[in-house]
CSV table of C-alpha atoms and ligand atoms in Angstrom, one decimal:
chain,number,residue,atom,x,y,z
A,1,MET,CA,-30.3,53.2,-5.8
A,2,SER,CA,-34.0,53.7,-5.8
A,3,SER,CA,-36.3,51.7,-3.6
A,4,LYS,CA,-38.1,50.5,-6.7
A,5,SER,CA,-35.0,48.7,-8.0
A,6,ASN,CA,-36.3,45.3,-7.3
A,7,LYS,CA,-39.6,45.9,-9.0
A,8,THR,CA,-40.0,44.2,-12.4
A,9,VAL,CA,-42.6,45.6,-14.7
A,10,VAL,CA,-43.7,44.3,-18.1
A,11,GLN,CA,-45.0,47.0,-20.5
A,12,LYS,CA,-46.7,46.1,-23.7
A,13,TYR,CA,-47.2,48.6,-26.6
A,14,GLY,CA,-49.8,47.9,-29.3
A,15,GLY,CA,-49.4,48.5,-33.0
A,16,SER,CA,-51.3,51.8,-32.7
A,17,SER,CA,-48.7,53.2,-30.3
A,18,LEU,CA,-45.9,52.2,-32.6
A,19,LYS,CA,-47.3,53.3,-35.9
A,20,ASN,CA,-44.3,55.2,-37.2
A,21,ILE,CA,-40.8,56.2,-36.3
A,22,THR,CA,-41.9,59.4,-34.5
A,23,ALA,CA,-44.2,57.3,-32.3
A,24,ILE,CA,-41.4,54.7,-31.6
A,25,LYS,CA,-39.1,57.5,-30.6
A,26,LYS,CA,-41.7,58.9,-28.1
A,27,ILE,CA,-42.2,55.4,-26.6
A,28,ALA,CA,-38.4,55.0,-26.3
A,29,GLU,CA,-38.2,58.2,-24.2
A,30,LYS,CA,-41.0,57.1,-22.0
A,31,ILE,CA,-39.3,53.7,-21.3
A,32,ILE,CA,-36.0,55.4,-20.5
A,33,LYS,CA,-37.8,57.6,-18.0
A,34,ASN,CA,-39.4,54.6,-16.3
A,35,HIS,CA,-36.1,52.8,-16.2
A,36,SER,CA,-34.5,55.8,-14.5
A,37,GLU,CA,-37.2,55.6,-11.9
A,38,GLY,CA,-35.7,52.3,-10.8
A,39,PHE,CA,-37.8,49.7,-12.5
A,40,LYS,CA,-36.5,46.6,-14.3
A,41,ILE,CA,-38.4,46.8,-17.5
A,42,ILE,CA,-39.4,44.2,-20.1
A,43,VAL,CA,-41.1,45.7,-23.1
A,44,VAL,CA,-43.3,43.6,-25.3
A,45,VAL,CA,-44.2,45.0,-28.7
A,46,SER,CA,-46.8,44.4,-31.4
A,47,ALA,CA,-46.1,44.9,-35.0
A,48,MET,CA,-46.2,48.6,-36.2
A,49,GLY,CA,-49.6,49.8,-37.2
A,50,LYS,CA,-51.4,47.5,-39.6
A,51,THR,CA,-48.3,45.5,-40.5
A,52,THR,CA,-49.7,42.1,-39.7
A,53,ASP,CA,-52.7,42.7,-41.9
A,54,GLN,CA,-50.4,43.8,-44.7
A,55,LEU,CA,-48.3,40.7,-44.4
A,56,LEU,CA,-51.3,38.5,-44.5
A,57,HIS,CA,-52.6,40.4,-47.5
A,58,GLN,CA,-49.4,39.7,-49.4
A,59,ALA,CA,-49.5,36.0,-48.5
A,60,ASN,CA,-53.1,35.8,-49.6
A,61,LYS,CA,-52.1,37.1,-53.0
A,62,ILE,CA,-50.0,34.0,-53.5
A,63,ILE,CA,-51.9,31.3,-51.7
A,64,LYS,CA,-54.4,29.8,-54.2
A,65,ASN,CA,-56.3,27.3,-52.0
A,66,LYS,CA,-57.3,29.0,-48.8
A,67,SER,CA,-58.6,25.9,-47.1
A,68,THR,CA,-55.2,24.0,-47.2
A,69,ASN,CA,-53.0,24.2,-44.1
A,70,LYS,CA,-49.7,23.6,-46.0
A,71,HIS,CA,-48.7,27.2,-45.7
A,72,ASN,CA,-49.3,27.6,-42.0
A,73,ARG,CA,-45.7,27.3,-41.1
A,74,ASP,CA,-44.6,29.9,-43.6
A,75,ILE,CA,-47.4,32.2,-42.6
A,76,ASP,CA,-46.3,32.1,-39.0
A,77,LEU,CA,-42.7,32.8,-39.8
A,78,LEU,CA,-43.8,35.6,-42.1
A,79,LEU,CA,-46.1,37.2,-39.5
A,80,SER,CA,-43.5,36.9,-36.7
A,81,THR,CA,-41.3,39.4,-38.7
A,82,GLY,CA,-43.7,42.3,-38.0
A,83,GLU,CA,-43.0,42.2,-34.2
A,84,ILE,CA,-39.3,41.7,-34.8
A,85,VAL,CA,-39.2,44.9,-36.9
A,86,SER,CA,-40.8,47.0,-34.1
A,87,ALA,CA,-38.6,45.4,-31.4
A,88,THR,CA,-35.4,46.2,-33.2
A,89,LEU,CA,-36.4,49.7,-34.1
A,90,LEU,CA,-37.5,50.5,-30.6
A,91,SER,CA,-34.2,49.2,-29.2
A,92,MET,CA,-32.3,51.3,-31.7
A,93,ALA,CA,-34.4,54.3,-30.7
A,94,ILE,CA,-33.5,53.7,-27.0
A,95,ASN,CA,-29.8,53.0,-27.6
A,96,SER,CA,-29.4,56.1,-29.9
A,97,ARG,CA,-30.6,58.4,-27.1
A,98,GLU,CA,-27.3,57.8,-25.4
A,99,SER,CA,-29.0,58.4,-22.1
A,100,GLY,CA,-26.7,55.9,-20.4
A,101,VAL,CA,-29.5,53.3,-20.5
A,102,THR,CA,-29.1,50.5,-23.0
A,103,SER,CA,-31.6,48.0,-24.4
A,104,ILE,CA,-31.6,44.7,-26.2
A,105,SER,CA,-34.1,43.4,-28.6
A,106,LEU,CA,-35.1,39.7,-28.5
A,107,THR,CA,-37.3,37.6,-30.8
A,108,GLY,CA,-39.9,35.4,-29.0
A,109,THR,CA,-37.5,32.5,-29.4
A,110,GLN,CA,-34.6,34.3,-27.9
A,111,ALA,CA,-36.8,35.4,-25.0
A,112,GLY,CA,-37.5,31.7,-24.3
A,113,ILE,CA,-41.1,31.5,-25.2
A,114,LYS,CA,-42.0,27.9,-25.9
A,115,THR,CA,-45.3,26.9,-27.5
A,116,ASN,CA,-47.1,24.0,-28.9
A,117,LEU,CA,-47.1,23.5,-32.7
A,118,ASN,CA,-50.6,24.9,-33.2
A,119,HIS,CA,-49.7,27.3,-36.0
A,120,GLY,CA,-51.8,30.5,-36.0
A,121,SER,CA,-53.1,30.0,-32.5
A,122,ALA,CA,-50.2,28.4,-30.6
A,123,ARG,CA,-50.4,28.2,-26.8
A,124,ILE,CA,-47.4,29.0,-24.5
A,125,SER,CA,-46.2,25.9,-22.7
A,126,LYS,CA,-43.3,27.4,-20.9
A,127,VAL,CA,-41.1,30.5,-20.6
A,128,GLU,CA,-37.4,30.0,-20.1
A,129,ILE,CA,-36.4,33.2,-18.5
A,130,SER,CA,-32.6,32.7,-18.2
A,131,ARG,CA,-31.7,35.0,-21.1
A,132,ILE,CA,-34.1,37.8,-20.1
A,133,LYS,CA,-32.8,37.5,-16.5
A,134,LYS,CA,-29.2,37.8,-17.6
A,135,GLU,CA,-30.0,41.0,-19.6
A,136,LEU,CA,-32.0,42.5,-16.8
A,137,ASN,CA,-29.2,41.8,-14.4
A,138,SER,CA,-26.8,43.8,-16.6
A,139,ASN,CA,-29.3,46.7,-16.2
A,140,LYS,CA,-30.6,46.5,-19.8
A,141,ILE,CA,-34.1,47.2,-20.9
A,142,VAL,CA,-35.3,44.0,-22.6
A,143,ILE,CA,-37.5,44.4,-25.7
A,144,VAL,CA,-39.3,41.3,-26.7
A,145,ALA,CA,-41.1,40.7,-30.0
A,146,GLY,CA,-44.7,39.8,-29.0
A,147,PHE,CA,-47.2,37.3,-30.5
A,148,GLN,CA,-44.6,34.6,-31.2
A,149,GLY,CA,-42.7,31.6,-29.8
A,150,ILE,CA,-41.0,28.4,-30.9
A,151,SER,CA,-42.3,24.9,-30.8
A,152,GLN,CA,-40.6,21.8,-29.7
A,153,THR,CA,-39.8,21.1,-33.4
A,154,GLU,CA,-38.1,24.4,-33.5
A,155,ASP,CA,-40.7,26.0,-35.8
A,156,ILE,CA,-41.7,29.6,-35.2
A,157,THR,CA,-45.4,29.9,-34.2
A,158,THR,CA,-47.8,32.8,-33.5
A,159,LEU,CA,-50.3,33.0,-30.7
A,160,GLY,CA,-53.3,34.3,-32.7
A,161,ARG,CA,-54.3,37.8,-33.6
A,162,GLY,CA,-53.8,40.2,-30.8
A,163,GLY,CA,-51.5,37.7,-29.1
A,164,SER,CA,-48.9,40.2,-27.8
A,165,ASP,CA,-51.1,40.8,-24.8
A,166,THR,CA,-50.7,37.1,-23.9
A,167,THR,CA,-46.9,37.3,-24.4
A,168,ALA,CA,-46.8,40.2,-22.0
A,169,VAL,CA,-48.9,38.5,-19.3
A,170,ALA,CA,-47.0,35.2,-19.7
A,171,LEU,CA,-43.7,37.1,-19.2
A,172,ALA,CA,-45.0,38.9,-16.2
A,173,ALA,CA,-46.1,35.6,-14.7
A,174,ALA,CA,-42.8,33.9,-15.5
A,175,LEU,CA,-40.7,36.8,-14.1
A,176,LYS,CA,-43.0,37.3,-11.1
A,177,ALA,CA,-43.4,40.9,-12.2
A,178,SER,CA,-45.2,43.3,-9.9
A,179,SER,CA,-47.5,44.4,-12.7
A,180,CYS,CA,-48.2,44.2,-16.4
A,181,GLU,CA,-49.0,47.5,-18.2
A,182,ILE,CA,-50.8,47.3,-21.5
A,183,TYR,CA,-50.4,50.6,-23.4
A,184,THR,CA,-52.9,51.3,-26.2
A,185,ASP,CA,-54.6,54.2,-28.1
A,186,VAL,CA,-57.7,54.4,-25.8
A,187,ASP,CA,-58.0,55.4,-22.2
A,188,GLY,CA,-58.9,51.9,-20.9
A,189,ILE,CA,-62.1,49.9,-20.5
A,190,PHE,CA,-65.4,51.7,-20.5
A,191,THR,CA,-68.9,51.1,-19.1
A,192,ALA,CA,-70.2,50.9,-22.7
A,193,ASP,CA,-68.8,51.3,-26.2
A,194,PRO,CA,-68.0,55.0,-26.3
A,195,ASN,CA,-68.9,55.0,-30.0
A,196,ILE,CA,-72.4,54.1,-29.1
A,197,VAL,CA,-73.0,55.6,-25.7
A,198,LYS,CA,-71.4,59.1,-25.6
A,199,ASN,CA,-71.3,59.4,-21.8
A,200,ALA,CA,-69.8,56.0,-21.3
A,201,LYS,CA,-67.4,56.2,-18.3
A,202,LEU,CA,-64.0,54.9,-17.8
A,203,ILE,CA,-63.9,51.9,-15.4
A,204,THR,CA,-61.1,52.2,-12.8
A,205,HIS,CA,-61.2,48.7,-11.3
A,206,LEU,CA,-62.4,45.5,-12.8
A,207,SER,CA,-62.1,41.8,-11.9
A,208,PHE,CA,-60.7,39.3,-14.4
A,209,GLU,CA,-64.0,37.5,-14.7
A,210,GLU,CA,-65.7,40.8,-15.6
A,211,MET,CA,-63.0,41.7,-18.1
A,212,LEU,CA,-63.5,38.4,-19.9
A,213,GLU,CA,-67.1,39.3,-20.5
A,214,MET,CA,-66.4,42.9,-21.5
A,215,ALA,CA,-64.0,42.3,-24.4
A,216,SER,CA,-65.7,44.9,-26.6
A,217,LEU,CA,-65.6,48.0,-24.4
A,218,GLY,CA,-62.8,50.3,-25.4
A,219,ALA,CA,-59.4,48.6,-25.2
A,220,LYS,CA,-59.7,45.1,-26.8
A,221,MET,CA,-57.5,42.5,-25.1
A,222,HIS,CA,-56.5,39.0,-26.1
A,223,PRO,CA,-58.8,36.9,-23.9
A,224,ARG,CA,-56.1,34.4,-23.1
A,225,SER,CA,-54.1,37.2,-21.5
A,226,ILE,CA,-56.9,37.8,-19.1
A,227,GLU,CA,-57.1,34.1,-18.3
A,228,LEU,CA,-53.4,34.0,-17.6
A,229,GLY,CA,-53.6,37.1,-15.4
A,230,ALA,CA,-56.3,35.4,-13.4
A,231,ILE,CA,-54.4,32.2,-13.0
A,232,TYR,CA,-51.1,33.8,-12.0
A,233,ASN,CA,-52.8,36.7,-10.2
A,234,ILE,CA,-51.0,39.4,-12.2
A,235,PRO,CA,-52.6,42.8,-12.0
A,236,ILE,CA,-53.0,44.2,-15.5
A,237,SER,CA,-53.4,47.8,-16.2
A,238,VAL,CA,-54.7,49.1,-19.5
A,239,LYS,CA,-53.9,52.7,-20.3
A,240,HIS,CA,-53.3,55.3,-23.0
A,241,SER,CA,-49.7,55.3,-24.2
A,242,GLU,CA,-49.4,59.0,-24.4
A,243,LYS,CA,-51.7,60.4,-21.7
A,244,LEU,CA,-50.7,60.3,-18.0
A,245,ASN,CA,-53.9,58.7,-16.7
A,246,LYS,CA,-54.3,55.7,-14.6
A,247,GLY,CA,-56.5,53.8,-17.0
A,248,THR,CA,-58.2,50.6,-15.9
A,249,ILE,CA,-56.8,48.1,-13.5
A,250,ILE,CA,-57.9,44.5,-13.9
A,251,LYS,CA,-57.2,42.4,-10.8
A,252,SER,CA,-58.7,40.0,-8.4
A,253,GLY,CA,-60.5,41.0,-5.2
A,254,THR,CA,-61.4,44.5,-6.3
A,255,LYS,CA,-64.9,44.4,-5.0
A,256,LYS,CA,-66.0,45.7,-1.6
A,257,MET,CA,-67.7,43.0,0.4
A,258,GLU,CA,-71.5,43.1,-0.1
A,259,ILE,CA,-72.1,46.7,-1.0
A,260,ARG,CA,-70.8,47.2,-4.5
A,261,GLU,CA,-71.8,48.3,-7.9
A,262,VAL,CA,-73.9,45.6,-9.4
A,263,VAL,CA,-73.5,46.3,-13.0
A,264,THR,CA,-69.9,47.0,-14.2
A,265,GLY,CA,-70.4,47.4,-17.9
A,266,ILE,CA,-72.7,47.0,-20.9
A,267,PRO,CA,-70.8,45.2,-23.7
A,268,THR,CA,-72.3,45.1,-27.2
A,269,GLU,CA,-71.3,43.1,-30.2
A,270,ARG,CA,-72.5,43.7,-33.8
A,271,LYS,CA,-72.5,41.7,-37.0
A,272,ILE,CA,-74.1,38.7,-35.5
A,273,SER,CA,-76.2,36.2,-37.3
A,274,LYS,CA,-78.5,33.4,-36.2
A,275,ILE,CA,-79.1,29.9,-37.6
A,276,THR,CA,-82.2,28.0,-36.7
A,277,ILE,CA,-82.7,24.3,-37.4
A,278,ASN,CA,-86.3,23.0,-37.1
A,279,ASP,CA,-87.7,19.6,-36.8
A,280,LEU,CA,-84.6,17.9,-35.3
A,281,ASP,CA,-84.9,14.5,-33.8
A,282,ASP,CA,-85.0,14.9,-30.0
A,283,THR,CA,-82.4,12.1,-29.4
A,284,PRO,CA,-78.9,12.0,-27.9
A,285,GLY,CA,-76.1,13.1,-30.2
A,286,VAL,CA,-78.0,15.5,-32.3
A,287,ALA,CA,-76.5,18.7,-31.0
A,288,ALA,CA,-73.0,17.1,-31.1
A,289,ASN,CA,-73.6,16.2,-34.8
A,290,ILE,CA,-74.4,19.8,-35.5
A,291,PHE,CA,-71.6,21.5,-33.6
A,292,MET,CA,-68.7,19.2,-34.1
A,293,PRO,CA,-68.2,19.9,-37.8
A,294,LEU,CA,-68.5,23.7,-37.1
A,295,ALA,CA,-65.9,23.4,-34.3
A,296,ASN,CA,-63.6,21.5,-36.5
A,297,GLN,CA,-63.6,24.4,-39.0
A,298,GLY,CA,-62.9,26.9,-36.2
A,299,ILE,CA,-66.4,28.4,-36.4
A,300,ASN,CA,-67.2,29.8,-33.0
A,301,VAL,CA,-70.8,29.4,-31.9
A,302,ASP,CA,-72.1,31.7,-29.2
A,303,VAL,CA,-75.6,31.8,-27.8
A,304,ILE,CA,-77.4,28.4,-28.2
A,305,VAL,CA,-81.1,27.9,-27.4
A,306,GLN,CA,-82.8,24.6,-27.8
A,307,SER,CA,-86.6,24.5,-27.4
A,308,ALA,CA,-88.3,21.9,-25.2
A,309,GLY,CA,-88.9,18.7,-27.1
A,310,ASN,CA,-92.3,18.1,-28.5
A,311,LYS,CA,-93.5,14.8,-30.0
A,312,GLY,CA,-89.9,13.6,-30.4
A,313,LYS,CA,-88.9,16.7,-32.3
A,314,THR,CA,-87.0,19.9,-31.2
A,315,ASN,CA,-85.7,23.2,-32.6
A,316,LEU,CA,-82.3,24.6,-32.1
A,317,SER,CA,-81.1,28.2,-32.7
A,318,PHE,CA,-77.6,29.5,-32.3
A,319,THR,CA,-75.7,32.7,-33.1
A,320,LEU,CA,-72.4,33.1,-34.8
A,321,SER,CA,-70.4,36.0,-36.4
A,322,GLU,CA,-71.8,37.2,-39.7
A,323,ASN,CA,-68.6,36.4,-41.6
A,324,HIS,CA,-68.9,32.7,-40.7
A,325,LEU,CA,-72.6,32.4,-41.7
A,326,ASN,CA,-72.2,31.1,-45.3
A,327,GLN,CA,-69.5,28.6,-44.4
A,328,ALA,CA,-71.6,27.3,-41.5
A,329,ILE,CA,-74.7,26.8,-43.6
A,330,GLU,CA,-72.6,25.0,-46.3
A,331,LEU,CA,-71.3,22.6,-43.6
A,332,LEU,CA,-74.8,22.0,-42.2
A,333,ASN,CA,-76.2,21.4,-45.7
A,334,THR,CA,-73.7,18.6,-46.2
A,335,SER,CA,-74.7,16.8,-42.9
A,336,ASN,CA,-76.8,13.8,-43.5
A,337,GLN,CA,-78.5,14.2,-40.2
A,338,ILE,CA,-80.2,17.5,-41.1
A,339,ASN,CA,-82.7,18.1,-43.8
A,340,SER,CA,-81.6,21.3,-45.6
A,341,LYS,CA,-85.1,22.7,-45.9
A,342,ASN,CA,-85.2,22.9,-42.1
A,343,ILE,CA,-82.3,25.3,-41.9
A,344,SER,CA,-83.0,29.0,-41.8
A,345,SER,CA,-80.8,32.0,-41.0
A,346,GLU,CA,-81.0,35.6,-40.1
A,347,LYS,CA,-78.4,38.4,-40.4
A,348,GLY,CA,-78.3,41.9,-38.9
A,349,LEU,CA,-78.4,40.9,-35.3
A,350,ALA,CA,-76.5,42.2,-32.3
A,351,LYS,CA,-75.7,41.2,-28.7
A,352,ILE,CA,-76.1,43.3,-25.7
A,353,SER,CA,-75.3,42.3,-22.1
A,354,ILE,CA,-75.1,43.6,-18.6
A,355,VAL,CA,-72.0,42.4,-16.8
A,356,GLY,CA,-71.1,42.5,-13.1
A,357,THR,CA,-70.0,40.1,-10.3
A,358,GLY,CA,-72.7,41.7,-8.2
A,359,ILE,CA,-75.5,40.3,-10.5
A,360,GLN,CA,-75.2,36.9,-9.0
A,361,ASN,CA,-77.6,36.4,-6.1
A,362,GLN,CA,-79.3,39.7,-6.8
A,363,PRO,CA,-82.7,39.1,-8.2
A,364,GLY,CA,-84.4,41.7,-10.4
A,365,TYR,CA,-81.6,42.7,-12.7
A,366,ALA,CA,-82.8,40.6,-15.6
A,367,ALA,CA,-86.3,42.0,-15.2
A,368,LYS,CA,-85.0,45.5,-15.1
A,369,MET,CA,-83.0,44.9,-18.3
A,370,PHE,CA,-86.0,43.4,-20.1
A,371,LYS,CA,-88.4,46.2,-18.9
A,372,ASN,CA,-86.0,48.9,-20.2
A,373,LEU,CA,-85.7,47.2,-23.6
A,374,ALA,CA,-89.5,46.7,-23.8
A,375,ASP,CA,-90.1,50.4,-23.0
A,376,ALA,CA,-87.7,51.3,-25.8
A,377,THR,CA,-89.7,48.9,-28.1
A,378,VAL,CA,-86.6,46.7,-28.6
A,379,ASN,CA,-87.6,43.1,-29.3
A,380,ILE,CA,-85.5,40.4,-27.6
A,381,GLU,CA,-84.9,37.5,-29.9
A,382,MET,CA,-82.8,35.3,-27.6
A,383,ILE,CA,-81.8,35.4,-23.9
A,384,THR,CA,-78.9,33.7,-22.2
A,385,THR,CA,-77.2,34.2,-18.8
A,386,SER,CA,-74.1,33.3,-16.9
A,387,GLU,CA,-73.4,34.0,-13.2
A,388,ILE,CA,-72.2,37.5,-13.9
A,389,ARG,CA,-73.9,38.3,-17.1
A,390,ILE,CA,-77.4,38.7,-18.7
A,391,THR,CA,-77.3,38.7,-22.5
A,392,CYS,CA,-80.0,39.5,-25.1
A,393,ILE,CA,-79.8,39.1,-28.9
A,394,ILE,CA,-81.7,41.9,-30.6
A,395,LYS,CA,-81.8,43.6,-34.0
A,396,ASP,CA,-78.6,45.4,-34.9
A,397,SER,CA,-80.7,48.4,-35.9
A,398,ASP,CA,-81.8,48.6,-32.2
A,399,ILE,CA,-78.4,48.4,-30.7
A,400,GLU,CA,-77.8,52.2,-30.1
A,401,LYS,CA,-81.2,52.7,-28.6
A,402,ALA,CA,-80.8,49.6,-26.4
A,403,ALA,CA,-77.3,50.5,-25.1
A,404,GLN,CA,-78.3,54.0,-24.3
A,405,VAL,CA,-81.4,53.1,-22.3
A,406,LEU,CA,-79.6,50.4,-20.4
A,407,HIS,CA,-76.6,52.7,-19.7
A,408,LYS,CA,-79.0,55.4,-18.4
A,409,GLU,CA,-80.7,52.8,-16.1
A,410,PHE,CA,-77.6,51.4,-14.6
A,411,PHE,CA,-75.1,54.3,-14.7
A,412,GLY,CA,-77.4,57.3,-14.9
B,1,LIG,N1,-49.5,42.0,-34.6
B,1,LIG,C1,-50.4,40.9,-34.2
B,1,LIG,C2,-51.8,41.3,-34.7
B,1,LIG,O1,-52.0,42.3,-35.3
B,1,LIG,C3,-50.3,40.6,-32.7
B,1,LIG,C4,-50.7,41.8,-31.8
B,1,LIG,O2,-51.0,42.9,-32.3
B,1,LIG,O3,-50.8,41.6,-30.6
B,1,LIG,O4,-52.7,40.5,-34.5
B,2,MG,MG1,-54.3,44.4,-29.4
């Protein structure tokens, strides 16, 4: 028996790697090969191609009132079928190779994934690994339908769009796997969006904190999977499902002491809008009154800037995704704390950041970023920072220019 025989590995394949039967057969072969190298393998699959979108589209043709939540249970059960289809087909593809290796497909429920009852964005509370263990011990490859689980009330739930990544990392944590490999249709995580910056480079190593800030660069991962990876210290590698490259490894402690690359990546996000509310009373509770109703409707607010109070009045601006803008304005208009004529909004914005754990305690990086943007005549509308990130809100029409000059400055 090979020395790797004790190593448990979780592999996750995204919808783009399982888009048709030919692709599924290719993946089956690759998994059989990895198994023959001595690994215990758990495979987590997403739905094939655009299946989840198609299922949602069908549901939306029936559902009249989109704001009701009475269909949430049915929607989750419906969406969970996409992953079950790919899990079963992949298992059949493995078993029909007659390579001597067998596999078994499991739904999220059968795999022991317990969640809360938050339909559409359920969180995993526990993984009962006994079934998976039993199958692994009989030398089977275990194929698990991602993105789903079962609540205490025995209802099927889903984890939110892109949630199979989180299934994979949760299983890796529960099974104490040595690694979690996320296979996708891009090479990994890049120093900038390769669609915007042509010479963006592949990042080989990245910390969990940095990855959380870099969601938009190349492979997109479910942020909760990165949080889980950090908590349980599971190294996550992100790589192309067909190429034999190493991709990007996300893990803790990848930085070399004090000498290190300061900037790791330059993430960008487009289709951002801004709401400004003028003439607000500068009293406690005002910000809560604005943001609570938005939060209750699941509207994510990002960069928030409040001006210093002046004569008992203040102004507040915040950004949000363009597709939430109209709904947010409607909600703010119905608030009796805000005078509608003080609300204004702007579309066509974008966000650009420099990210890197080395930024903290290193003065001058913000100034360097602003100077480069100024030289490129890019106007900065808002600025916000965290320990490992400096972010500017700029016009969307400037995003290419901005990303290119900053990439040149920090990566050459
Ligand atoms: N199939 C689901 C989605 O499209 C989950 C996933 O892909 O991870 O969001
Ligand atoms: Mg995904």
